[in-house]
Coordinates of C-alpha atoms and ligand atoms in Angstrom, one line a residue:
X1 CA 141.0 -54.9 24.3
X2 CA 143.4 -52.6 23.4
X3 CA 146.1 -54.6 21.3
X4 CA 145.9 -54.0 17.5
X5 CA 147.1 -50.9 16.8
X6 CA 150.7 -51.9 18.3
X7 CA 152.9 -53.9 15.8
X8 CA 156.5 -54.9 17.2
X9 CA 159.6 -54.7 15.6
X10 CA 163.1 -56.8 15.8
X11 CA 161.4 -59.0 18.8
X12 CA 159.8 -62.0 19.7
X13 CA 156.0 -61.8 19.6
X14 CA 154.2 -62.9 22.8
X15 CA 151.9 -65.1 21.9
X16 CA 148.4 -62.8 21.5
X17 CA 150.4 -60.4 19.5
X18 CA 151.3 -63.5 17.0
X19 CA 147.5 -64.3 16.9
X20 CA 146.4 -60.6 16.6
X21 CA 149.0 -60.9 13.5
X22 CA 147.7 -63.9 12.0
X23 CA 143.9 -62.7 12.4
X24 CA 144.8 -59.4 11.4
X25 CA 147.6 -58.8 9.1
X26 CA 146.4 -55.9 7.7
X27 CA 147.0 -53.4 11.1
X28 CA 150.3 -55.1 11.6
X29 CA 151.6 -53.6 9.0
X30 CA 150.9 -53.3 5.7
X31 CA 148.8 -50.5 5.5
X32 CA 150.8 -48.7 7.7
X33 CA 152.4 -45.7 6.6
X34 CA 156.4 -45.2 7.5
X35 CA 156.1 -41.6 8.1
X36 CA 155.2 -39.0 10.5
X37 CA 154.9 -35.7 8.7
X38 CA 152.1 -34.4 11.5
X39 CA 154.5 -35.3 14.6
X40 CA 156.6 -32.5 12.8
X41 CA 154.0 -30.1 13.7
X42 CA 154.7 -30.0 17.7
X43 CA 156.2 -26.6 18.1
X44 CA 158.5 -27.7 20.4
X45 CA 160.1 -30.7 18.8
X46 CA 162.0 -31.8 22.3
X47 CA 158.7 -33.1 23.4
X48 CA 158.7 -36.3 21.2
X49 CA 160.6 -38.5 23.4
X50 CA 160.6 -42.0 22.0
X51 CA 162.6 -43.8 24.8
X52 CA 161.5 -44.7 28.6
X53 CA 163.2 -42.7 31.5
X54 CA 164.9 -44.3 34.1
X55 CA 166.5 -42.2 36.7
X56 CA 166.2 -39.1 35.0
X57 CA 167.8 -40.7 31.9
X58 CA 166.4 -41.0 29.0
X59 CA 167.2 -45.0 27.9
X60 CA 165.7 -47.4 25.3
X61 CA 165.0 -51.3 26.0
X62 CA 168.1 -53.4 27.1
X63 CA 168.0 -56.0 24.6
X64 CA 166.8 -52.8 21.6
X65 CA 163.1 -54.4 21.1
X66 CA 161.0 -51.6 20.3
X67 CA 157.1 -51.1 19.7
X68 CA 155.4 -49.2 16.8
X69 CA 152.9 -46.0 17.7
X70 CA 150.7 -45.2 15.5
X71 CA 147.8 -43.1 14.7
X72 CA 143.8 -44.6 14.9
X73 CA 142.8 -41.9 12.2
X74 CA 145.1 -42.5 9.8
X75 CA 147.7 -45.7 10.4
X76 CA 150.1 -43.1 10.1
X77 CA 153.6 -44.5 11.9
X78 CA 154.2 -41.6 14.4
X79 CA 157.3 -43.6 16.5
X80 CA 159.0 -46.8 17.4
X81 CA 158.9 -46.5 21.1
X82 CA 161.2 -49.1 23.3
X83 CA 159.7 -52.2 24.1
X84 CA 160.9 -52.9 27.7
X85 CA 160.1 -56.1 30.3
X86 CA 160.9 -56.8 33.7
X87 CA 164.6 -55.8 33.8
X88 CA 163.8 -51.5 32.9
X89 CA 160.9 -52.2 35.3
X90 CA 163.5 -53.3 38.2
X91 CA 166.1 -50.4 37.9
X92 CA 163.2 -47.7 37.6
X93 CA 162.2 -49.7 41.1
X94 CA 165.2 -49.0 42.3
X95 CA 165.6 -45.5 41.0
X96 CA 162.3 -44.4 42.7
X97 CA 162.8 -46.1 45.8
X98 CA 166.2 -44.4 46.4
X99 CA 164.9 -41.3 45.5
X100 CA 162.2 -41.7 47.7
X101 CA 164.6 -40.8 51.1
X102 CA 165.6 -36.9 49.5
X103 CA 162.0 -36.4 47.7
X104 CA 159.8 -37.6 51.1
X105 CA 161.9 -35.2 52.6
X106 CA 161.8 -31.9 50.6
X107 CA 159.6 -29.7 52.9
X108 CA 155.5 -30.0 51.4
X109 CA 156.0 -26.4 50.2
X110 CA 158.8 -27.1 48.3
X111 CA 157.1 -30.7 46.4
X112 CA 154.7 -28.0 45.9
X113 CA 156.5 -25.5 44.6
X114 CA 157.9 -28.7 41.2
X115 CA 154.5 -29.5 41.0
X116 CA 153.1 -25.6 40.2
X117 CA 156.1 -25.2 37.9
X118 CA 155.2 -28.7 35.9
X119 CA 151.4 -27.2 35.8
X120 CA 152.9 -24.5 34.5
X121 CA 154.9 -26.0 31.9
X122 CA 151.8 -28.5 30.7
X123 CA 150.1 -25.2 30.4
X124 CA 152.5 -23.7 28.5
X125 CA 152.6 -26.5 26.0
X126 CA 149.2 -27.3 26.1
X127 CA 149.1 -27.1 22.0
X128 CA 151.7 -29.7 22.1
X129 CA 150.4 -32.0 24.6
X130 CA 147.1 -31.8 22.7
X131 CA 148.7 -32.4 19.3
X132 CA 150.6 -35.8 20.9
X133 CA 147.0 -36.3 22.4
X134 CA 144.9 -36.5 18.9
X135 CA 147.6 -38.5 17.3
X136 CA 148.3 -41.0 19.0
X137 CA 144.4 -41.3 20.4
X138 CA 142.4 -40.2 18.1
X139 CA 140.2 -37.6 19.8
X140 CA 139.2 -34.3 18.9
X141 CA 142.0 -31.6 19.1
X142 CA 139.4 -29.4 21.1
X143 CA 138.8 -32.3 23.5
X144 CA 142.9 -32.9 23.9
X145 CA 143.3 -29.4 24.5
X146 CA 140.3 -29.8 27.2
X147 CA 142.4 -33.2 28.8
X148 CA 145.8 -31.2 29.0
X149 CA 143.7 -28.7 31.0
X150 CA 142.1 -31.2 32.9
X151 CA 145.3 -33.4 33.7
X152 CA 146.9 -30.3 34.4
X153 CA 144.2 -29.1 37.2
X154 CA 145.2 -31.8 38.9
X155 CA 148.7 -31.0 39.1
X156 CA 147.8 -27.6 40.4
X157 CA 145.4 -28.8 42.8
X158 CA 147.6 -31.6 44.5
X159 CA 150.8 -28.7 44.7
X160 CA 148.3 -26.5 46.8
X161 CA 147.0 -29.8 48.6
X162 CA 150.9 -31.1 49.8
X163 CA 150.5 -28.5 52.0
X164 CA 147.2 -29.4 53.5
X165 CA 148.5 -33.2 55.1
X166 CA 147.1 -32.7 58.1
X167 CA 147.8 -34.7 61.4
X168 CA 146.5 -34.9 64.3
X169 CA 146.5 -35.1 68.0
X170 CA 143.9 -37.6 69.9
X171 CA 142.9 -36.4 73.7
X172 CA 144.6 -39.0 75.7
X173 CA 143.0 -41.6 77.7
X174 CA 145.9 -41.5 80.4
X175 CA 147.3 -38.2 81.9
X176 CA 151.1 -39.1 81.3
X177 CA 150.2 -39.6 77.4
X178 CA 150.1 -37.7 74.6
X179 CA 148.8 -39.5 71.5
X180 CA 149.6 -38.5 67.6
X181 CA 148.8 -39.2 64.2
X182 CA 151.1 -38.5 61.6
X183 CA 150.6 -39.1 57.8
X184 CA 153.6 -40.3 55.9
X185 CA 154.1 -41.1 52.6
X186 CA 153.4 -44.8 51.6
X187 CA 156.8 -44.8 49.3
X188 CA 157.1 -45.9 45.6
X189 CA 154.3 -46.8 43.5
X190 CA 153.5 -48.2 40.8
X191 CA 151.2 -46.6 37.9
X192 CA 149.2 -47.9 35.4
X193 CA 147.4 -46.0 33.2
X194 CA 145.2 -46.4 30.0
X195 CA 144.5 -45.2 26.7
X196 CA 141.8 -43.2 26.5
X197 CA 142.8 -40.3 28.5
X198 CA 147.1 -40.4 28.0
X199 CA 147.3 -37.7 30.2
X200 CA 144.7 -37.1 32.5
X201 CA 145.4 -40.3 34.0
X202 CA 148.7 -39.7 34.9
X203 CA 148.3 -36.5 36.5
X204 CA 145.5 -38.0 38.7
X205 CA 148.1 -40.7 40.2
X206 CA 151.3 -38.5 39.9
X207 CA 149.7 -35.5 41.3
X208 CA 148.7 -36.4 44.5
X209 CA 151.4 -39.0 45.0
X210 CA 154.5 -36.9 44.2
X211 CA 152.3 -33.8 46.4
X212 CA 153.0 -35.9 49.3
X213 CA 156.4 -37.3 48.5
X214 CA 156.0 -40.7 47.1
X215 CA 158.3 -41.6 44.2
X216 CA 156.7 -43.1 40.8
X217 CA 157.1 -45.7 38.4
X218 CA 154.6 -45.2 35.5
X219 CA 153.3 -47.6 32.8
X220 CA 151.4 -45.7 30.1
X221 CA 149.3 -47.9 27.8
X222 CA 151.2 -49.4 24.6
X223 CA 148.8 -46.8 22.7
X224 CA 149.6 -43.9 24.2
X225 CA 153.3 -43.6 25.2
X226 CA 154.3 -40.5 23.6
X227 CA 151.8 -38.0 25.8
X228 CA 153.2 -39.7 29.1
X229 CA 156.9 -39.1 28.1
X230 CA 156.3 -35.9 27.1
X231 CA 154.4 -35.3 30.0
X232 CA 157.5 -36.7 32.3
X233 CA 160.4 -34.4 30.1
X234 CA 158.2 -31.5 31.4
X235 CA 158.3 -33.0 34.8
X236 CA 162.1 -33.1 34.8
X237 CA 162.1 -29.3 33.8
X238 CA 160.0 -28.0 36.5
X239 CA 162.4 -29.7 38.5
X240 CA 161.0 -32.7 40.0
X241 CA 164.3 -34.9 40.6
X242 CA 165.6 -37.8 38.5
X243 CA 164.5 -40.8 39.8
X244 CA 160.8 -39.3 41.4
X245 CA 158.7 -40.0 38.0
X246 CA 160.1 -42.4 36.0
X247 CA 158.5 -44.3 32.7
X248 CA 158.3 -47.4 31.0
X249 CA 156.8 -49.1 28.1
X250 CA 156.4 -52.0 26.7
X251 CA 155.3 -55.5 27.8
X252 CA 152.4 -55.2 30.3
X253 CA 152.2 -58.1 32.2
X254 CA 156.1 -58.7 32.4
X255 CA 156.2 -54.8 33.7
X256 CA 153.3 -55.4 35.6
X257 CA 154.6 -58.5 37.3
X258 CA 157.6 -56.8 38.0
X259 CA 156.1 -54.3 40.5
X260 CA 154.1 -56.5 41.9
X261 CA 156.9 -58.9 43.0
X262 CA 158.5 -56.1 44.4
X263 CA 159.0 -56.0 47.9
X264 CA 159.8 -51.9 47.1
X265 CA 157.1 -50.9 45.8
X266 CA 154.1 -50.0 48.4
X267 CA 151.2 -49.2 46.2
X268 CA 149.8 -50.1 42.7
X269 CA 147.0 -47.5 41.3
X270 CA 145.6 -48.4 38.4
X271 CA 143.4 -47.4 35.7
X272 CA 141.6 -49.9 32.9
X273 CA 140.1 -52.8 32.8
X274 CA 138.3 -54.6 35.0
X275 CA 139.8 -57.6 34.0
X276 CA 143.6 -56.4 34.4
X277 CA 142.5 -54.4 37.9
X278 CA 141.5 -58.1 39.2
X279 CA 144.6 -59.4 38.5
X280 CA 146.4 -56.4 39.8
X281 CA 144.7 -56.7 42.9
X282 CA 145.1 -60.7 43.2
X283 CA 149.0 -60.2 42.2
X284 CA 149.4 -57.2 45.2
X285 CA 148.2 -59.6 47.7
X286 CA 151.5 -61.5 47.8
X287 CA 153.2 -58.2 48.9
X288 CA 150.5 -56.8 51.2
X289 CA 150.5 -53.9 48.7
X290 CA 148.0 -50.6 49.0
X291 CA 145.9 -50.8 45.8
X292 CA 143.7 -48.0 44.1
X293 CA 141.6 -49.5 41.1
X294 CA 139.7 -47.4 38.8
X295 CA 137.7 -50.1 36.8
X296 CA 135.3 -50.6 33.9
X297 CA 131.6 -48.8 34.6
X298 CA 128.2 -49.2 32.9
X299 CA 127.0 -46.1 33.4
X300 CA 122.9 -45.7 33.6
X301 CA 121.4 -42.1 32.4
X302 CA 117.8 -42.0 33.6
X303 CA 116.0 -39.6 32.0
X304 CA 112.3 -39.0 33.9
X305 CA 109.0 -37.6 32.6
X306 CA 110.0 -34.4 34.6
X307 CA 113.1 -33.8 33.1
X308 CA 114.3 -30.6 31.2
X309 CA 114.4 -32.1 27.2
X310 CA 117.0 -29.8 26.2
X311 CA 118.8 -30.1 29.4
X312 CA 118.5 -33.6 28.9
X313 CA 119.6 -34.4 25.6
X314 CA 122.8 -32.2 25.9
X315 CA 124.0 -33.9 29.2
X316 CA 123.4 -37.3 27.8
X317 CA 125.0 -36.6 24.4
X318 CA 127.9 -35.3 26.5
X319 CA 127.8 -38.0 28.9
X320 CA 127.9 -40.7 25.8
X321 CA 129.9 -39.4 22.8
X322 CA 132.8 -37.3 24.4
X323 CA 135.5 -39.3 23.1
X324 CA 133.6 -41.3 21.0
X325 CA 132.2 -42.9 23.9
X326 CA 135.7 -44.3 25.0
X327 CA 135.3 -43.3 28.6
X328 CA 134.6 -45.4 31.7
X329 CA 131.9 -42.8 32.7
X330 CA 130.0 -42.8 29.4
X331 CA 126.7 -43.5 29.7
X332 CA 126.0 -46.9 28.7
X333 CA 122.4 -47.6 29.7
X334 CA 120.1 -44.5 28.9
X335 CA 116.9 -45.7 30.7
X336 CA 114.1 -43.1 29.7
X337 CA 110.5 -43.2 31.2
X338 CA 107.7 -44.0 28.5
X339 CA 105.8 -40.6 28.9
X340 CA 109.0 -38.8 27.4
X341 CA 110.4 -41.8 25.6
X342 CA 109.2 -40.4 22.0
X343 CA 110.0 -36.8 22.2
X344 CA 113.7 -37.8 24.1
X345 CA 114.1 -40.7 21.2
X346 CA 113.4 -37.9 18.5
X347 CA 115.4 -34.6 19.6
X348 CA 118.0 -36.9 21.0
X349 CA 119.3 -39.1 17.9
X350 CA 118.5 -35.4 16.1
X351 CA 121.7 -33.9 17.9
X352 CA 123.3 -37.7 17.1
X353 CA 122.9 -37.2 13.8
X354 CA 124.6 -33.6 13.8
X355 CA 127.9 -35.3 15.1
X356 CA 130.9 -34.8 12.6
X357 CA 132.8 -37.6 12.4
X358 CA 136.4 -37.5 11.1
X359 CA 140.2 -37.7 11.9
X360 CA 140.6 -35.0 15.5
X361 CA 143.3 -33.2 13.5
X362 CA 140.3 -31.5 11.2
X363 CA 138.1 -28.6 12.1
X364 CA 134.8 -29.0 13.0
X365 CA 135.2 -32.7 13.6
X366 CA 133.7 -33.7 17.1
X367 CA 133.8 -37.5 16.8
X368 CA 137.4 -39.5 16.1
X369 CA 137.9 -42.5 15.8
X370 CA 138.0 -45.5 17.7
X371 CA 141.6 -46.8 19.4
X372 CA 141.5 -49.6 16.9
X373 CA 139.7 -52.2 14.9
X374 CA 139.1 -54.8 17.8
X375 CA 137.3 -51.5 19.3
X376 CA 135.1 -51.6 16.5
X377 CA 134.6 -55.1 16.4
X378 CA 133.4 -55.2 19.8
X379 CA 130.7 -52.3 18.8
X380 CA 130.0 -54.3 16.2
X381 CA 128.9 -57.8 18.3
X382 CA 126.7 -55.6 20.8
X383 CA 124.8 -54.4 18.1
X384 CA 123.9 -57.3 16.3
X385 CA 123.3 -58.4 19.7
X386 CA 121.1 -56.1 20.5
X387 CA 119.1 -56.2 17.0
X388 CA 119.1 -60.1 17.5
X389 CA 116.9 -59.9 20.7
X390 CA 114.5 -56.8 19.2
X391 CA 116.1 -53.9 19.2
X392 CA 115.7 -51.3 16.5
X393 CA 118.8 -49.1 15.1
X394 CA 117.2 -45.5 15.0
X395 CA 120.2 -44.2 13.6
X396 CA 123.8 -45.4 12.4
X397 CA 124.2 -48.7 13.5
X398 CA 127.3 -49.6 11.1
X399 CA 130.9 -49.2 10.1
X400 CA 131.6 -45.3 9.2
X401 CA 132.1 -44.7 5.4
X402 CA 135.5 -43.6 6.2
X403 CA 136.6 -46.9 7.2
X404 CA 139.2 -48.3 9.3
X405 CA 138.7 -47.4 13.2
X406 CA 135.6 -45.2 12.0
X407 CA 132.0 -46.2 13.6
X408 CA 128.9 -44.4 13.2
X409 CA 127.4 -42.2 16.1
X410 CA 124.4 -44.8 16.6
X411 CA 121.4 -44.6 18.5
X412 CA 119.6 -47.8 19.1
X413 CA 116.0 -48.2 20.3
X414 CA 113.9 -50.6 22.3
X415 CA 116.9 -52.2 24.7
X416 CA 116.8 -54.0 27.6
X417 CA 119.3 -55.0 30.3
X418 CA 119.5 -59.1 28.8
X419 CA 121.3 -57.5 25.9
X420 CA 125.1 -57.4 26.1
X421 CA 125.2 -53.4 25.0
X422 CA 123.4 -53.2 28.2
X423 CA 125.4 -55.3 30.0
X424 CA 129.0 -54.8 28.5
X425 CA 130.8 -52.0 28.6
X426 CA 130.3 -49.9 25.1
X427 CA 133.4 -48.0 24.8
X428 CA 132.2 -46.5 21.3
X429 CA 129.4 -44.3 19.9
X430 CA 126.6 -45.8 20.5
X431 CA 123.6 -45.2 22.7
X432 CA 120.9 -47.8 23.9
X433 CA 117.7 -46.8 24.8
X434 CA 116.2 -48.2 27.4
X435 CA 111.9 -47.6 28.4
X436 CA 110.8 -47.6 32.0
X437 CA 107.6 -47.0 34.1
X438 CA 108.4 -46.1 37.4
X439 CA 110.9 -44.8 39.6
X440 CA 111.8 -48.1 41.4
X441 CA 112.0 -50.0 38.1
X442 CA 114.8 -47.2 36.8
X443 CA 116.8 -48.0 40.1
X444 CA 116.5 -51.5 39.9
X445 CA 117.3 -51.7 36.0
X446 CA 120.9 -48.9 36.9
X447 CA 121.5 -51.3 39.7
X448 CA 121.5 -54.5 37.7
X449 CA 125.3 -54.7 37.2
X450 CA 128.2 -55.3 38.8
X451 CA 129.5 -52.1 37.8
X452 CA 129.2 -48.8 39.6
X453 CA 131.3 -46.2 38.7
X454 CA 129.0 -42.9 37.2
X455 CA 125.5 -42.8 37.0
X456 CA 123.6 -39.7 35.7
X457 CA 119.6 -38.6 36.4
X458 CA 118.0 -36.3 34.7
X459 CA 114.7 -34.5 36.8
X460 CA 113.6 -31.3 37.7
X461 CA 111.9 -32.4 40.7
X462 CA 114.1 -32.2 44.0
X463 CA 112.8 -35.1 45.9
X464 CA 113.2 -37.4 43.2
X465 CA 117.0 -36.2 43.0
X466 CA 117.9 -37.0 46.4
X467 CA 116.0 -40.0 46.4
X468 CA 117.5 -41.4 43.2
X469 CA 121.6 -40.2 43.6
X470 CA 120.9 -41.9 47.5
X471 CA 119.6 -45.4 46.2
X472 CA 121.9 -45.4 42.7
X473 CA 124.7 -48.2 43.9
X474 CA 127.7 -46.0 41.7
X475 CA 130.4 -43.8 43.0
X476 CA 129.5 -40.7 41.0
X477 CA 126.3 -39.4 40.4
X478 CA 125.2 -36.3 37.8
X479 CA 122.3 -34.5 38.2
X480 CA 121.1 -32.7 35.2
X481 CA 124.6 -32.6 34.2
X482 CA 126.1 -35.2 31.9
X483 CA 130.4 -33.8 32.4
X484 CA 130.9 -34.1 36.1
X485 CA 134.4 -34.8 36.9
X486 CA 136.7 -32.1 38.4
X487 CA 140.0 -32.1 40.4
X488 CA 138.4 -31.2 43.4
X489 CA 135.4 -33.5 43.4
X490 CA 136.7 -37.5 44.5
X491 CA 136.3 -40.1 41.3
X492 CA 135.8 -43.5 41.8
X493 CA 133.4 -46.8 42.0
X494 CA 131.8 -49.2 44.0
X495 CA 131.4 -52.5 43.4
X496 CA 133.2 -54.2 40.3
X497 CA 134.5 -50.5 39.1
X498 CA 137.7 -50.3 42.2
X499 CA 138.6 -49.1 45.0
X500 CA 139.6 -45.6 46.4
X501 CA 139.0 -42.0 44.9
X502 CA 141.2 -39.7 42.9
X503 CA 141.4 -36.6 43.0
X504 CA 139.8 -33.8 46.0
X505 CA 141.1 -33.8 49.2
X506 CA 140.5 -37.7 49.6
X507 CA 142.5 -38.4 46.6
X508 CA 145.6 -37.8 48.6
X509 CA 144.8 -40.6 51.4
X510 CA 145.2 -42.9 48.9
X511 CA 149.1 -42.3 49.0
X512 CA 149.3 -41.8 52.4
X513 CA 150.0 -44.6 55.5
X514 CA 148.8 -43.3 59.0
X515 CA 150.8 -43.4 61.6
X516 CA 149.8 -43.4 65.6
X517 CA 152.9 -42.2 67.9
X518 CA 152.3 -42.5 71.7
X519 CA 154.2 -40.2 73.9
X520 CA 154.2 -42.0 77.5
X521 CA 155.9 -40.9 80.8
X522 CA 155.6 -37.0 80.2
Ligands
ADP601 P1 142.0 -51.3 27.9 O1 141.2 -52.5 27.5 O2 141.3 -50.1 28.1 O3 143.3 -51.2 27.1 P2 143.6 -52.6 29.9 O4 143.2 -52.9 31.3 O5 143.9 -53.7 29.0 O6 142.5 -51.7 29.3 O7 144.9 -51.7 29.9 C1 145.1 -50.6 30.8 C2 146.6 -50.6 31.2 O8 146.9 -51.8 31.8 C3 147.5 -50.5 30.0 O9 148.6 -49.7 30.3 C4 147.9 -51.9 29.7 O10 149.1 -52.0 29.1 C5 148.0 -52.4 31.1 N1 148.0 -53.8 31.3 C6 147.3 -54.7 30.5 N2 147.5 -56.0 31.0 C7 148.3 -55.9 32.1 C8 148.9 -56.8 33.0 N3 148.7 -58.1 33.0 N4 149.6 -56.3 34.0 C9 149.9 -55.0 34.1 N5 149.3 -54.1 33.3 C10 148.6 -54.5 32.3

């Protein structure tokens, strides 16, 4: 989706930029804003990096192409970051995979040792990081302050876990045999991470890949550049080398192609669409690449008869609205059964209502808004959708009055799983209500998709909790509890939403290639 809010400068336009332009004249530019009075606020004002880092240098694109940033809320121009293709993409190959030898080779303690100063230092700016964060994604300052903690728990967690690669020995089948398995590090990989959480996503791949002694090459989305480079100039202070993390922007699928033609680059992990992760995938198989997908989800919420109302509605208001429902873990089906469907329907669209909505930079504001106007377009066509084929809006349901990238926290009655809000994913404030009957009929109605990332149930009974998170097809499941990821809990889907698990102790596997050694003749 995410393409409107990036308007290029002194380049050639690929060709759905030039028909974003055409469509959409009006976010390429002319209501834009050519200043950035709030970037001024960073208290450290080395953090706004506006060029990609190569080898521990800081370097713009070759041929000077550069890409505006800009912010949801406002339009506001925050920086012209470089706008780089498959030549930046080769040397930072190059500069990871010769760094790879001296980094893979620092003892685990040491790799550990960066990685607690860098948590340190993302702590220590947090204010910053979270500043960057609102701007240039809209969110709530309070839940950017909440990411940089978040991203940054991962950080700390993989610098304890470097030293925790455990190996093993295997009682031998022959006396004259001894028979080992070491873990070793699967060498430079490729990152690509989306919008919606700048940072967080990073430090879930960079964390555990640099704990172990793999060398990066990150791609942060077009939207969200300036959190990942601020994020990698803290990295290069806490001393991880030149060469271990490196960043660029610009042209996806010319960056993207480049590291997966590369015969250097072991691993792709990847964060975003569905879409984008197939292709990823499909484009790794040339090179026999290790892949970690974290796809799209379409989250179901049940709520039974049994549940706890108040528990209830605040886990599913979490689960849907943080970040303006911009998550891949948002609920996006709330299936509620019909002997608590009125009383859920009424206290929970009372709490909707009570959401602020406004730029993240203000005070009390607890809804921003969305990453840009084909966001809100999308919203848009699943609710008239949804109304088309008999659903009711119980609340919002429209454009916000302030315009722009601005949608109203929306509750809508009545849906079922032929309508596309149930069968898309959302990505924006709005929450479909679904009625059930039974048990089974909830399972089968969540497992109708080819999604299966989070799923969330809400019960007080303890049967029906194991029975439910057992037969719910997803990857993560809530239980009265609507805000369940954690750095030491393993994140990821089954079925259409990827492949492998970040963070925990199984996050690290996913950078890691097992080896078997065989001892013979002793
Ligand atoms: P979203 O719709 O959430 O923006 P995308 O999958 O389009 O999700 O984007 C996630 C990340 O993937 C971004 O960094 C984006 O630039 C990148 N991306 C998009 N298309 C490609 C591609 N063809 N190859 C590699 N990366 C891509």
């Amino acid at each position: 989706m995410a393409l409107l809010r990036v308007a290029l400068t002194g380049c050639h336009l690929p060709s759905t930029y030039c028909r974003l332009r055409l469509l959409l004249p009006r976010q390429m530019g002319t209501t834009t804003r050519q200043s950035s009075d709030t970037i001024s606020r960073l208290r450290e004002s080395g953090l706004l990096k506006t060029q990609g880092l190569i080898g521990g240098k800081w370097v713009d694109s070759y041929d000077g192409k550069t890409i505006k940033v800009e912010n949801p809320a406002t339009g506001e121009l925050l920086a012209n970051v470089p706008f780089m293709g498959k030549k930046e993409t080769e040397d930072a190959i190059s500069s990871a995979y010769s760094t790879f030898n001296s980094w893979s080779k620092l003892s685990a303690s040491e790799r550990g040792k960066r990685l607690r100063k860098w948590y340190e230092l993302l702590l220590a700016h947090k204010d910053d990081l979270a500043l960057l964060i609102t701007l240039e994604q809209g969110k709530p300052l309070k839940e950017a302050l909440g990411e940089v903690a978040y991203g940054a728990s991962f950080i700390e967690f993989f610098a304890e876990e470097a030293k925790r690669v455990y190996c093993d020995i295997i009682p031998t089948t022959q006396n004259d045999r001894r028979l080992l398995v070491i873990k070793q590090p699967v060498g430079v990989v490729g990152a690509i991470t989306p919008w919606n959480f700048p940072l967080g996503m990073i430090a879930r791949k960079a964390g555990p890949a640099l704990a172990c002694g793999c060398t990066l090459v990150v791609k942060p989305s077009e939207y969200t550049p300036l959190t990942a480079l601020a994020a990698a100039e803290l990295a290069l202070q806490a001393g991880i080398p030149p060469g271990a993390l490196n960043v660029v922007l610009g042209n996806a699928s010319e960056i993207g192609d480049a590291l997966l033609e590369s015969t250097q680059v072991r691993k792709i992990t990847f964060t975003g669409s569905t879409a984008v992760g197939k292709k990823l995938m499909a484009g790794s198989a040339n090179t026999v690449k290790k892949v970690s997908l974290e796809l799209g989800g379409n989250a179901p919420c049940i709520v039974f008869d049994d549940a706890d109302i108040d528990v209830a509605v605040k886990g599913t208001l979490a689960a849907k609205f943080r970040n303006s429902g911009q998550t891949c873990v948002c609920a996006n089906r709330i299936l509620v059964q019909e002997g608590i469907y009125d009383k859920f329907a009424k206290a929970f669209s009372e709490s909707v209502q009570k959401l602020q909505v406004g730029n993240g930079l203000e005070e009390g504001v607890v809804q921003g808004p969305l990453i840009n106007e084909t966001a809100v377009e999308k919203v848009e066509r699943l609710v008239k959708d949804a109304t088309s084929k008999g659903a009711n809006i119980v609340l919002g349901g429209k454009r916000h009055s302030l315009g722009m990238t601005f949608y109203e926290p929306t509750v809508i009655g009545n849906a079922n799983n032929e309508m596309l809000v149930c069968r898309e994913e959302i990505f924006g404030p709005v929450a479909s209500l679904l009625r059930f009957k039974t048990e089974e009929e909830a399972i089968s109605i969540a497992n109708d998709t080819n999604a299966g990332l989070a799923a969330y149930l809400f019960t007080q009974s303890i049967p029906r909790s194991w029975r439910v998170s057992e037969a719910l097809e997803y990857g993560l499941v809530g239980i009265n509890e609507g805000l369940i990821s954690t750095e030491v809990a393993p994140f990821g889907g089954v079925k259409q939403s990827g492949l492998g698990r970040e963070g925990s102790k199984y996050g690290i596997d996913e950078y890691l290639e097992i080896k078997y050694v065989c001892f013979g003749n002793i």
